[in-house]
C-alpha atoms as a printed R data frame, in Angstrom:
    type eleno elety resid chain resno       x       y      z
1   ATOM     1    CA   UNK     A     1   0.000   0.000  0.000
2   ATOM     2    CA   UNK     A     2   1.432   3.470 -1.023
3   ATOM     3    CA   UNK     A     3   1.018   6.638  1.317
4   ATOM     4    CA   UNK     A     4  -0.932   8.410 -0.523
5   ATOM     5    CA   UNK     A     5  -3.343   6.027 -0.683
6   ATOM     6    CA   UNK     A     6  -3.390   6.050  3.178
7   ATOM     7    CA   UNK     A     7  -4.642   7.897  5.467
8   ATOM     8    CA   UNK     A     8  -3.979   7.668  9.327
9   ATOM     9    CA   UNK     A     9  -6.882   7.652 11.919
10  ATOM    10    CA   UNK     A    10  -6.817   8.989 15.147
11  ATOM    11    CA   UNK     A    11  -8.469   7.997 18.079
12  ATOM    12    CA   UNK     A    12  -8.749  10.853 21.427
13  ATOM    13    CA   UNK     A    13  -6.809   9.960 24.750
14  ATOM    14    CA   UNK     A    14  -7.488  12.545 27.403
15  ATOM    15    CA   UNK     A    15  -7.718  15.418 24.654
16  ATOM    16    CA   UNK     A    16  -4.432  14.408 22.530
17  ATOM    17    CA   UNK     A    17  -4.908  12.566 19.323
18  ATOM    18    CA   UNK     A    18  -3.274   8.962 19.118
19  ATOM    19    CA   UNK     A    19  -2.871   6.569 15.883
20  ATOM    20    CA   UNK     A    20  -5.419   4.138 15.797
21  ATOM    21    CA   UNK     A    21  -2.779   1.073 16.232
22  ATOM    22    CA   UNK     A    22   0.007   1.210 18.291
23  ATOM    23    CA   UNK     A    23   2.931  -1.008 17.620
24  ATOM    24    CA   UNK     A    24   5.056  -3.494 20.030
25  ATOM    25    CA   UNK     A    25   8.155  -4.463 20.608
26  ATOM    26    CA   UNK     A    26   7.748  -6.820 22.975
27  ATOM    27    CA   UNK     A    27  10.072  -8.948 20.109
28  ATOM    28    CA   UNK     A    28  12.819  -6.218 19.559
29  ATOM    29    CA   UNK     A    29  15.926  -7.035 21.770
30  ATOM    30    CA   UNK     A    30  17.235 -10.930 23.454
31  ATOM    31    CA   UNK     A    31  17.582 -11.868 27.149
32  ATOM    32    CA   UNK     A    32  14.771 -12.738 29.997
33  ATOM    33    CA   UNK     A    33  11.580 -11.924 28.401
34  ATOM    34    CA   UNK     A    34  12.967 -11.004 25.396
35  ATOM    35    CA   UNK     A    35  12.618 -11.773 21.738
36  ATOM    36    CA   UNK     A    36  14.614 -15.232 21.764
37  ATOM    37    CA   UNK     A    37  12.798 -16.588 24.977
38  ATOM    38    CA   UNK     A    38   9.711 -15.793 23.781
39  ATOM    39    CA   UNK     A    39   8.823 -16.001 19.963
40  ATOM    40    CA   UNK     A    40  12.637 -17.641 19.159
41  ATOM    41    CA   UNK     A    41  13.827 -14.664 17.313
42  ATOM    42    CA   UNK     A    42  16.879 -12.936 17.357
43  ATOM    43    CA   UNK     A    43  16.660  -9.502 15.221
44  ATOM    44    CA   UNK     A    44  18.902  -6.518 15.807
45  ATOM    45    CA   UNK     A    45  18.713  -2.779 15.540
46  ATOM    46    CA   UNK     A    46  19.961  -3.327 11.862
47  ATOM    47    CA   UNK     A    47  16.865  -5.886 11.402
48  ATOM    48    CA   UNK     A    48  14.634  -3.571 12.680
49  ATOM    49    CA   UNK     A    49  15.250   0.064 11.607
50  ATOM    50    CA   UNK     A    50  13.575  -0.332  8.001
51  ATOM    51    CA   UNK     A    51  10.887  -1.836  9.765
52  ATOM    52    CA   UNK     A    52  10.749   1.561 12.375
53  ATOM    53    CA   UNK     A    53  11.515   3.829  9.339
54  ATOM    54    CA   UNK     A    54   8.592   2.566  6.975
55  ATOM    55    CA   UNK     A    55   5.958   2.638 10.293
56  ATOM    56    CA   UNK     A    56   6.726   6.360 10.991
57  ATOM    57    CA   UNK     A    57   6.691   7.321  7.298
58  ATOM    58    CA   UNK     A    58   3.169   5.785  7.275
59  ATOM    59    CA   UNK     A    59   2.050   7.525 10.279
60  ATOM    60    CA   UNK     A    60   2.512   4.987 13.075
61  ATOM    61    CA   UNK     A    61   4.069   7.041 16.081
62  ATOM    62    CA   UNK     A    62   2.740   5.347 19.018
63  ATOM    63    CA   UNK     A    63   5.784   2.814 20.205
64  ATOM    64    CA   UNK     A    64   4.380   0.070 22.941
65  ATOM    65    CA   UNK     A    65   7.633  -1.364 24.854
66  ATOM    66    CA   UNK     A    66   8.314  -2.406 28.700
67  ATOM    67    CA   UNK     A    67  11.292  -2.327 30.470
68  ATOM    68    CA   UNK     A    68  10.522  -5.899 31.437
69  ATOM    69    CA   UNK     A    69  11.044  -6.523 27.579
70  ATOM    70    CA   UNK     A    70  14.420  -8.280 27.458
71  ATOM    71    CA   UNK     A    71  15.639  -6.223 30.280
72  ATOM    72    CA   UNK     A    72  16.352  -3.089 28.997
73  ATOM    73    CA   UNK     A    73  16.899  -4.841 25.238
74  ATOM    74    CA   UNK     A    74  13.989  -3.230 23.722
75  ATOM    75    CA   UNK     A    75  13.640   0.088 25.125
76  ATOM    76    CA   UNK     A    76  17.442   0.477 24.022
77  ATOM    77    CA   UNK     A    77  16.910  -0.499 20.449
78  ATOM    78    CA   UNK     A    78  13.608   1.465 20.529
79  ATOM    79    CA   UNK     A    79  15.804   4.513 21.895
80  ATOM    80    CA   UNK     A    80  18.476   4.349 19.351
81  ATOM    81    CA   UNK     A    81  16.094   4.929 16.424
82  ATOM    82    CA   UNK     A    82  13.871   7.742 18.367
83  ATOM    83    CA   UNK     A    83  16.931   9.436 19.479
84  ATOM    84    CA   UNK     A    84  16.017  12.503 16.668
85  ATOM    85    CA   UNK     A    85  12.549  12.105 16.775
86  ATOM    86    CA   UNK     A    86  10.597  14.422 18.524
87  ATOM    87    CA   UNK     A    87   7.092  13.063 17.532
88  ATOM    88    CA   UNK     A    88   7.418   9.653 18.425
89  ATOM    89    CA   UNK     A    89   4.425   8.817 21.431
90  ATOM    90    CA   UNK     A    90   6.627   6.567 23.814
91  ATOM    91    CA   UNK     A    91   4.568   4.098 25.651
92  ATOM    92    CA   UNK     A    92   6.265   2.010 28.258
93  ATOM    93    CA   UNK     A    93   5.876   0.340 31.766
94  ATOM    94    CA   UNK     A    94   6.658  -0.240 35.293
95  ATOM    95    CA   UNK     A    95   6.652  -3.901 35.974
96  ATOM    96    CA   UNK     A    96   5.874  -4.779 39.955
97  ATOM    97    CA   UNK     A    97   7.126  -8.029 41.325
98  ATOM    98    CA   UNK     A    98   6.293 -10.311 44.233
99  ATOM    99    CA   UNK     A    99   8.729 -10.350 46.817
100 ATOM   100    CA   UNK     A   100  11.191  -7.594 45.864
101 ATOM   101    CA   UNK     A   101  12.130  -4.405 46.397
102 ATOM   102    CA   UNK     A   102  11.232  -1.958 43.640
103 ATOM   103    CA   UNK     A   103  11.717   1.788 43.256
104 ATOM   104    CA   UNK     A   104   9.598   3.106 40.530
105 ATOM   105    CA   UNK     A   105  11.438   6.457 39.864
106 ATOM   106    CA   UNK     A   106  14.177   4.740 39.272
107 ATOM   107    CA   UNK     A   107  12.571   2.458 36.859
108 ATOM   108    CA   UNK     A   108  11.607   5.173 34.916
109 ATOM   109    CA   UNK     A   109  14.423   7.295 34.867
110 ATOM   110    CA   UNK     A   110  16.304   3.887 33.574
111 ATOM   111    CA   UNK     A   111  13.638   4.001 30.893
112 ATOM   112    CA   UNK     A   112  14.219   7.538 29.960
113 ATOM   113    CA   UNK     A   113  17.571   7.172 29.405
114 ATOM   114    CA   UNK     A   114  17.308   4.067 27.545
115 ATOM   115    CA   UNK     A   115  14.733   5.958 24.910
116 ATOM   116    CA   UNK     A   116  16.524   9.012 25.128
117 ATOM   117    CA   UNK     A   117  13.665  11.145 26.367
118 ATOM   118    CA   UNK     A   118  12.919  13.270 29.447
119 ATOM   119    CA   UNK     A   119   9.715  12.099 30.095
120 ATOM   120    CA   UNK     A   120   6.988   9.701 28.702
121 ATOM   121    CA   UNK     A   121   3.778   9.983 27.111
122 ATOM   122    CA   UNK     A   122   1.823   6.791 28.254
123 ATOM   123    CA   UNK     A   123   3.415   4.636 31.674
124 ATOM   124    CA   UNK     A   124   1.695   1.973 32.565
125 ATOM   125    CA   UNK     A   125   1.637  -0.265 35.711
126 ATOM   126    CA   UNK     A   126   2.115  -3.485 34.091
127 ATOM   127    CA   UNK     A   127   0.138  -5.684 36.609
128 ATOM   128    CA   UNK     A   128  -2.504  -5.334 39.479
129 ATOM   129    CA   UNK     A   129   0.225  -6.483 42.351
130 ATOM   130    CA   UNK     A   130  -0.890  -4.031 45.259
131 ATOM   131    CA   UNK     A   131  -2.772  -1.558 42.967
132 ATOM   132    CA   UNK     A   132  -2.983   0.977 46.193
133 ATOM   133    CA   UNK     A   133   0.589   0.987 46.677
134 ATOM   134    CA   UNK     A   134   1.995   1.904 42.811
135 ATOM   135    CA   UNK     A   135  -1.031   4.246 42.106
136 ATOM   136    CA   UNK     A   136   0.548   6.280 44.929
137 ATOM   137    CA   UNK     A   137   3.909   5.873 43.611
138 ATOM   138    CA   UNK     A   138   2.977   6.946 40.088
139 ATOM   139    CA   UNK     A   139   1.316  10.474 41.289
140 ATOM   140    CA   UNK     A   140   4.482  12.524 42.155
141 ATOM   141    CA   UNK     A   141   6.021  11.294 38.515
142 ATOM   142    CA   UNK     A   142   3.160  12.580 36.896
143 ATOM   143    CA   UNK     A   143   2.727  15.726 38.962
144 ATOM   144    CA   UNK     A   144   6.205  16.651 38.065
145 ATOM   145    CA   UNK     A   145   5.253  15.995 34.315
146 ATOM   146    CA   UNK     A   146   8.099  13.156 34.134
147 ATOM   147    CA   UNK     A   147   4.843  11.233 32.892
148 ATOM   148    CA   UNK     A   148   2.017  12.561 30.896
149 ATOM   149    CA   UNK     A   149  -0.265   9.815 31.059
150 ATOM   150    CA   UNK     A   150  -1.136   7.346 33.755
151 ATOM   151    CA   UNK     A   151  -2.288   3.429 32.441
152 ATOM   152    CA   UNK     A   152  -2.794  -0.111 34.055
153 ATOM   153    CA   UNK     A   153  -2.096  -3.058 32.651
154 ATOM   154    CA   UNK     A   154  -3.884  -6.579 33.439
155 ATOM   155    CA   UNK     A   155  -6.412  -4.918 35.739
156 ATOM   156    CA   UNK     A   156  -9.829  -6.276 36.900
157 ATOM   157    CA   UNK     A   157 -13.191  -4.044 36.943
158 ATOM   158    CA   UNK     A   158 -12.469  -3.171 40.412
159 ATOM   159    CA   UNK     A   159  -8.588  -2.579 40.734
160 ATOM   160    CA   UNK     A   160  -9.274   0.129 38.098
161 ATOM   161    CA   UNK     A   161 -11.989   1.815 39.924
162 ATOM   162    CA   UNK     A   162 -10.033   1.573 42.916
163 ATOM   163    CA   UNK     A   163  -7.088   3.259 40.995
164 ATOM   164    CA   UNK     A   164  -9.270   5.899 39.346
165 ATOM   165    CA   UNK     A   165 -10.548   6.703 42.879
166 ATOM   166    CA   UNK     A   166  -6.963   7.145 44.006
167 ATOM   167    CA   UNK     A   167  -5.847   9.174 41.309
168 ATOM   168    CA   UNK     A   168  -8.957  11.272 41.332
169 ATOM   169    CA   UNK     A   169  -8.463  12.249 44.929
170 ATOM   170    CA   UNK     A   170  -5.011  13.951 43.579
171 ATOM   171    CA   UNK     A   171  -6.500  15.888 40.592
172 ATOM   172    CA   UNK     A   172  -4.963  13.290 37.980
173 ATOM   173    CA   UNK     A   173  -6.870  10.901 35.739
174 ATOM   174    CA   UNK     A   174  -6.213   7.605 34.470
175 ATOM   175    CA   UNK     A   175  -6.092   7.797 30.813
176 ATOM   176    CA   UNK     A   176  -5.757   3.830 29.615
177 ATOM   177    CA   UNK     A   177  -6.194   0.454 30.293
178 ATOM   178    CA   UNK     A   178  -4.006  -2.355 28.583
179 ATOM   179    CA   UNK     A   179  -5.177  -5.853 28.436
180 ATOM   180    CA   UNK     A   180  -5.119  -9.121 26.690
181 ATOM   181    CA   UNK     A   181  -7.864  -9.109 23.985
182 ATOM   182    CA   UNK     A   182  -8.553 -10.950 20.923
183 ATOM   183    CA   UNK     A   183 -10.623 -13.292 19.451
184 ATOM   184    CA   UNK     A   184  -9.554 -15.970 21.466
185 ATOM   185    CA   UNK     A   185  -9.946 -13.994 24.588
186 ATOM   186    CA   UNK     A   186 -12.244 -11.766 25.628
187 ATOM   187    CA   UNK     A   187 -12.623 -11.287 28.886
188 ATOM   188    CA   UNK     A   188 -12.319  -7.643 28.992
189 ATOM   189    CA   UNK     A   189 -15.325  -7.377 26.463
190 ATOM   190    CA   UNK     A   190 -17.320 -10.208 28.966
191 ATOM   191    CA   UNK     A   191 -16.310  -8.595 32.170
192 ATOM   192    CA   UNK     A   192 -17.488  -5.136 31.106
193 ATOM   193    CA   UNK     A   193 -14.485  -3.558 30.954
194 ATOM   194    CA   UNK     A   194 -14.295  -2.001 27.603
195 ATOM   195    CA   UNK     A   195 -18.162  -0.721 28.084
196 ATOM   196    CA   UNK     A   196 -16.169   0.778 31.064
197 ATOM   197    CA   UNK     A   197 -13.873   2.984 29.589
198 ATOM   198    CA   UNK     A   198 -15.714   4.044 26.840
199 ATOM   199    CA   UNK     A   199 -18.382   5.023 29.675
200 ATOM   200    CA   UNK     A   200 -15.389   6.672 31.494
201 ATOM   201    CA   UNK     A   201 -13.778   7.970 27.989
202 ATOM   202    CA   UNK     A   202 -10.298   5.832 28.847
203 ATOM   203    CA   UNK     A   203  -9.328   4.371 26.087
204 ATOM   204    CA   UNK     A   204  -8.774   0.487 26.182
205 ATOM   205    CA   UNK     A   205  -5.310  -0.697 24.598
206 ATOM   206    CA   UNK     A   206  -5.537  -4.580 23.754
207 ATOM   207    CA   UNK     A   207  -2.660  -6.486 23.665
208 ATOM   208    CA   UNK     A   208  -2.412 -10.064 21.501
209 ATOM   209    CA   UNK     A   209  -4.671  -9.249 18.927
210 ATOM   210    CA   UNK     A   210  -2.997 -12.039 16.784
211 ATOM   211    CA   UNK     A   211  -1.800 -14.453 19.569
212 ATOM   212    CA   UNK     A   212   1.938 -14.084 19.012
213 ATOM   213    CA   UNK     A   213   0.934 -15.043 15.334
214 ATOM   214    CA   UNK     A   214  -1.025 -17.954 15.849
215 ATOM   215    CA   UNK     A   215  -4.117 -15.819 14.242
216 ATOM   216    CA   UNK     A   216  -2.076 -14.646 11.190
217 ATOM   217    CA   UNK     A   217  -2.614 -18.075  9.286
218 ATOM   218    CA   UNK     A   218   1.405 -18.463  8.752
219 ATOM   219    CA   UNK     A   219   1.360 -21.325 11.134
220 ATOM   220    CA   UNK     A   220  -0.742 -24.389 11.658
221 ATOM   221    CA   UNK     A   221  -0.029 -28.212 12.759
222 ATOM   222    CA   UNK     A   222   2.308 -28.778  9.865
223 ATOM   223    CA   UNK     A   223   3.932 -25.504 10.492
224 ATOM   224    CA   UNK     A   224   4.118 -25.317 14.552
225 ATOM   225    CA   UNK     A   225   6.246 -21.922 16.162
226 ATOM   226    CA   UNK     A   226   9.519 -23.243 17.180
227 ATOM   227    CA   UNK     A   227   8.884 -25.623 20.602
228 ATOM   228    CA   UNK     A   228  11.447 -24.870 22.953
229 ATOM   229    CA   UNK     A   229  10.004 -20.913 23.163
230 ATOM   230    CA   UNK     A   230   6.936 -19.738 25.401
231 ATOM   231    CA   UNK     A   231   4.985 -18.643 22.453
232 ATOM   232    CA   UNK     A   232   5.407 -22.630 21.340
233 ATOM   233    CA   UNK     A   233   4.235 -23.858 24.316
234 ATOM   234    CA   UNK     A   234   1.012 -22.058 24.651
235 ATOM   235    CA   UNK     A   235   0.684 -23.172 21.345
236 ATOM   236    CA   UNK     A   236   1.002 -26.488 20.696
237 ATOM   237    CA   UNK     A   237   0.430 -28.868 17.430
238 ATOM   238    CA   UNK     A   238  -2.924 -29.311 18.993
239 ATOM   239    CA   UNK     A   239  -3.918 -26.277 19.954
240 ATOM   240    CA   UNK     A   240  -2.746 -25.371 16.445
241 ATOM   241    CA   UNK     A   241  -5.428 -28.304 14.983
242 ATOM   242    CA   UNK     A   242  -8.277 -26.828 16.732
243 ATOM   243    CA   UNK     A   243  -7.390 -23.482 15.456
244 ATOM   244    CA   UNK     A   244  -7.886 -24.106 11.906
245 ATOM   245    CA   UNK     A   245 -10.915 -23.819 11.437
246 ATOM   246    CA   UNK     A   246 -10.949 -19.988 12.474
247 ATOM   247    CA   UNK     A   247  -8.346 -19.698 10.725
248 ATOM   248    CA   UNK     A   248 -10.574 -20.821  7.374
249 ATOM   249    CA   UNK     A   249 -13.118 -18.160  8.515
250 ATOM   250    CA   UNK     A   250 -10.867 -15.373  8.430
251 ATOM   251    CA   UNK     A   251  -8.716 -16.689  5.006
252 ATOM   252    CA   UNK     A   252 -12.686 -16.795  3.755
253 ATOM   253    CA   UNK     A   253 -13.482 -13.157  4.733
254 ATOM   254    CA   UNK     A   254 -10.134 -11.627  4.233
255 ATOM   255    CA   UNK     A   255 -10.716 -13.142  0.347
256 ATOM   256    CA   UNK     A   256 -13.597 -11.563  0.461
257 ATOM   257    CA   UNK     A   257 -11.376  -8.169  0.726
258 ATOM   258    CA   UNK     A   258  -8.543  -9.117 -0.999
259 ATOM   259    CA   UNK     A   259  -6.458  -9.350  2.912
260 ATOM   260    CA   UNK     A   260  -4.836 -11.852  4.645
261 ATOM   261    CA   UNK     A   261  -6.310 -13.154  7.988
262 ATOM   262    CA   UNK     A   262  -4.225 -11.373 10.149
263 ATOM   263    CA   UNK     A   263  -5.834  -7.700  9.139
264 ATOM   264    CA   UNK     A   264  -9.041  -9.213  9.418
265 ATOM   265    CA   UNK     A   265  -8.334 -10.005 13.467
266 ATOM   266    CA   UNK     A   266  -6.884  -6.501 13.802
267 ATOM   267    CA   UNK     A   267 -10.089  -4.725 11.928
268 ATOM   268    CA   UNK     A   268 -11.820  -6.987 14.547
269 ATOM   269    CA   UNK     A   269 -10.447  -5.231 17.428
270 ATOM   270    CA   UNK     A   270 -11.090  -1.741 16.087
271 ATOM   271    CA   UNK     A   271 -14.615  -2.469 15.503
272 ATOM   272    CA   UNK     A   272 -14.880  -3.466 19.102
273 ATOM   273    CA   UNK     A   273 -13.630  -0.024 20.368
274 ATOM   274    CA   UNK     A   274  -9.530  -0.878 20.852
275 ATOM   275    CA   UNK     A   275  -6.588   0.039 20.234
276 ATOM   276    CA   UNK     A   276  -4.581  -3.214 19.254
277 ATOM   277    CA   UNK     A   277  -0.834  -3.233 19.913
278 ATOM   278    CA   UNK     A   278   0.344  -5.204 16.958
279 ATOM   279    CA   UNK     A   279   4.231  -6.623 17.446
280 ATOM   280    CA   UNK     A   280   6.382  -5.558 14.528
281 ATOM   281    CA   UNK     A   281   9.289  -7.118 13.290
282 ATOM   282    CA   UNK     A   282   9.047  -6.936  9.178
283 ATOM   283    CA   UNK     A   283   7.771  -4.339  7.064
284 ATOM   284    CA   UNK     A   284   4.975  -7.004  6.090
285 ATOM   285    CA   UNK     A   285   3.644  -6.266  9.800
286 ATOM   286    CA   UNK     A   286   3.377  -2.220  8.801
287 ATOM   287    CA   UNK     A   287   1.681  -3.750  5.465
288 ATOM   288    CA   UNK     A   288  -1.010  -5.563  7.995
289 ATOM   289    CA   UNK     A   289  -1.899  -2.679  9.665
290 ATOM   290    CA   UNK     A   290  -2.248  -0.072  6.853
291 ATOM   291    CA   UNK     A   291  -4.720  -2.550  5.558
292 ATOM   292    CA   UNK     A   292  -6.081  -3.672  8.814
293 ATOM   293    CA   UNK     A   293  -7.117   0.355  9.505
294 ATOM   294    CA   UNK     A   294  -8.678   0.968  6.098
295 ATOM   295    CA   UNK     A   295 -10.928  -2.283  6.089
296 ATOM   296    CA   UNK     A   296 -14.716  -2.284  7.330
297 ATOM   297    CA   UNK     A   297 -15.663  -5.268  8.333
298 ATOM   298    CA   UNK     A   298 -19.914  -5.922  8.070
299 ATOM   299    CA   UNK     A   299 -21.747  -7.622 11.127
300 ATOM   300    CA   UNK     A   300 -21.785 -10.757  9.658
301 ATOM   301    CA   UNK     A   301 -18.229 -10.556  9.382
302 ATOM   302    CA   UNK     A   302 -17.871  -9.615 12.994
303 ATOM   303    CA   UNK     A   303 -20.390 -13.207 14.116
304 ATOM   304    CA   UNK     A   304 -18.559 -15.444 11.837
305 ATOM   305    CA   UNK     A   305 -15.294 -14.402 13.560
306 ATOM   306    CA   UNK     A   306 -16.632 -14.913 16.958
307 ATOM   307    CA   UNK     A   307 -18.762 -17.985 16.374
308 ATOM   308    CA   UNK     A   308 -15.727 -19.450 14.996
309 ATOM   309    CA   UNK     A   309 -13.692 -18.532 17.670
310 ATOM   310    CA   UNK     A   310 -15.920 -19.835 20.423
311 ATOM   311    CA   UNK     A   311 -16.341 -23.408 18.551
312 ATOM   312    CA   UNK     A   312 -12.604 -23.659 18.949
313 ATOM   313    CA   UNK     A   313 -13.338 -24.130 22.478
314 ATOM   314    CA   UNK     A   314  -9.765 -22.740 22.970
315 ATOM   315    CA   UNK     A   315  -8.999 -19.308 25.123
316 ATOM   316    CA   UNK     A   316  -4.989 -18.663 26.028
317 ATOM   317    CA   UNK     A   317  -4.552 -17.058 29.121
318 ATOM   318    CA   UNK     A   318  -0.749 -15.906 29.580
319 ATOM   319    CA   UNK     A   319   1.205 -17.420 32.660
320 ATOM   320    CA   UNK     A   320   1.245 -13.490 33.780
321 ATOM   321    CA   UNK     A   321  -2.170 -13.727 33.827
322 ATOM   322    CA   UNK     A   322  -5.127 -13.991 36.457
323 ATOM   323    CA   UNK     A   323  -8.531 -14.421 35.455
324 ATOM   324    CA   UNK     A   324 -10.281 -10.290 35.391
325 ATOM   325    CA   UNK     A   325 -13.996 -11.949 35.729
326 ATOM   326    CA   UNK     A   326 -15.900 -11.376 38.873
């Protein structure tokens, strides 16, 4: 797709405009958590810069990265490339653990310097792990503009009230929630939290809109994702079988387009309200998304996906993850 046949949209967070899809790089960089461990890839800054370079020509200038993410691996890479960029949207997080002793403000200055900015757009608590005790940590960052906006990650119905409750007692305002949503997953959507934040006008970020690439249609039980990697485990050859039938449903409507299946589960998630976070590591990835934003899928589209989706009788909840139903 050329750019000028493309045109960005926008969607509003807390009265500043924000691309539509935001990108990962959960992928970029090796190490614990990184790229290797968890999809068994290895790409470098060289790898990745066309891939950066041909996102921000298209209009894609809201980065999604974690210091968690290979340790420091992907922020750095993600730095390197921003480092003359002053209209890049940085969006990274604060990662609480059991059992250790964490200092938030240094976690984010670590950050900054990594992605060679002063502050950050969009930080995020990464996980609901004593929700009273980071929201208060997070509210001097913000209140000396080191952070512009607050988000939570992996939250239930209640830990966000709780931490819009907190923040609202100091004159701030939580502007996003980030959870795991996709076909296969939808707990947010069951639980009411995206009715929630549209009610609440916080914009809902879903993460593993194509289940590490097992909704893409590149790999099935003859094609598995390398086994010794978390991404492998989760899915297995089986898993894979029981898959393929969804994976005919959206091969049958993307045809329909003239798209592959993977833009058809990202068009999914913007017609439910999101904002996917779609990992990028090839310039076919930036080629998904241009297509995935421009294409209007009808209802029946939208029930076929789902019905599909349900019959699998499959729904991946990440080892990070507790259940966010009542």
């Amino acid at each position: 797709m050329e750019s000028e046949e493309f045109i960005m949209k926008y969607v509003t967070m807390k009265n500043d405009k924000i691309p539509a899809i935001a990108l990962g790089t959960w992928s970029w960089g090796t190490g614990v958590n990184g790229g290797d461990r968890v999809f068994g890839n290895n790409y470098t800054a060289e790898d990745l810069r066309p891939v950066y370079e041909k996102a921000v020509k298209h209009g894609f200038t809201l980065w999604d990265t974690a210091a968690v993410y290979g340790y420091g691996a992907s922020e750095t890479i993600l730095g390197h490339f921003i480092k003359e960029e002053q209209d890049i949207l940085i969006s990274t997080k604060f990662t609480p653990f059991d059992g250790q002793e964490q200092n938030m403000r240094k976690s984010l200055k670590e950050s900054m310097e990594r992605l060679c900015r002063e502050n950050i757009d969009l930080y995020w608590i990464h996980n609901p792990r004593n929700v009273e005790k980071w929201i208060q940590e997070i509210i001097p960052l913000a209140k000396e503009n080191k952070i512009k906006h607050i988000g939570v990650s992996n939250h239930n119905l209640d830990e966000l009230k709780l931490a819009v409750s907190i923040l609202e007692n100091e004159g701030l305002e939580l502007a996003a929630v980030q959870n795991h949503y996709s076909l296969l997953y939808r707990e947010s959507e069951e639980a009411g939290i995206i009715d929630w934040c549209n009610d609440n006008h916080i914009v809902f970020f879903s993460y593993m809109v194509l289940e590490q690439g097992a909704l893409t249609g590149k790999y099935n039980a003859n094609h598995p994702f390398q086994s010794n990697t978390r991404r492998g485990e989760a899915f297995s050859i089986e898993t894979l079988r029981k898959l393929q039938n969804l994976i005919n449903v959206m091969s049958e409507i993307g045809d329909k387009y003239k798209v592959g299946p993977a833009p058809v589960a990202m068009a999914w998630s913007l017609v439910k309200g999101t904002v996917p976070i779609i990992g990028v590591t090839k310039e076919a990835h930036i080629d998904d998304a241009l297509t995935a934003i421009t294409l209007t899928l009808e209802k029946k589209d939208i029930h076929d996906l789902e019905h599909a989706a349900m019959e699998t009788g499959i729904s991946v909840r990440g080892a990070w993850e507790k259940s966010i139903k009542k």
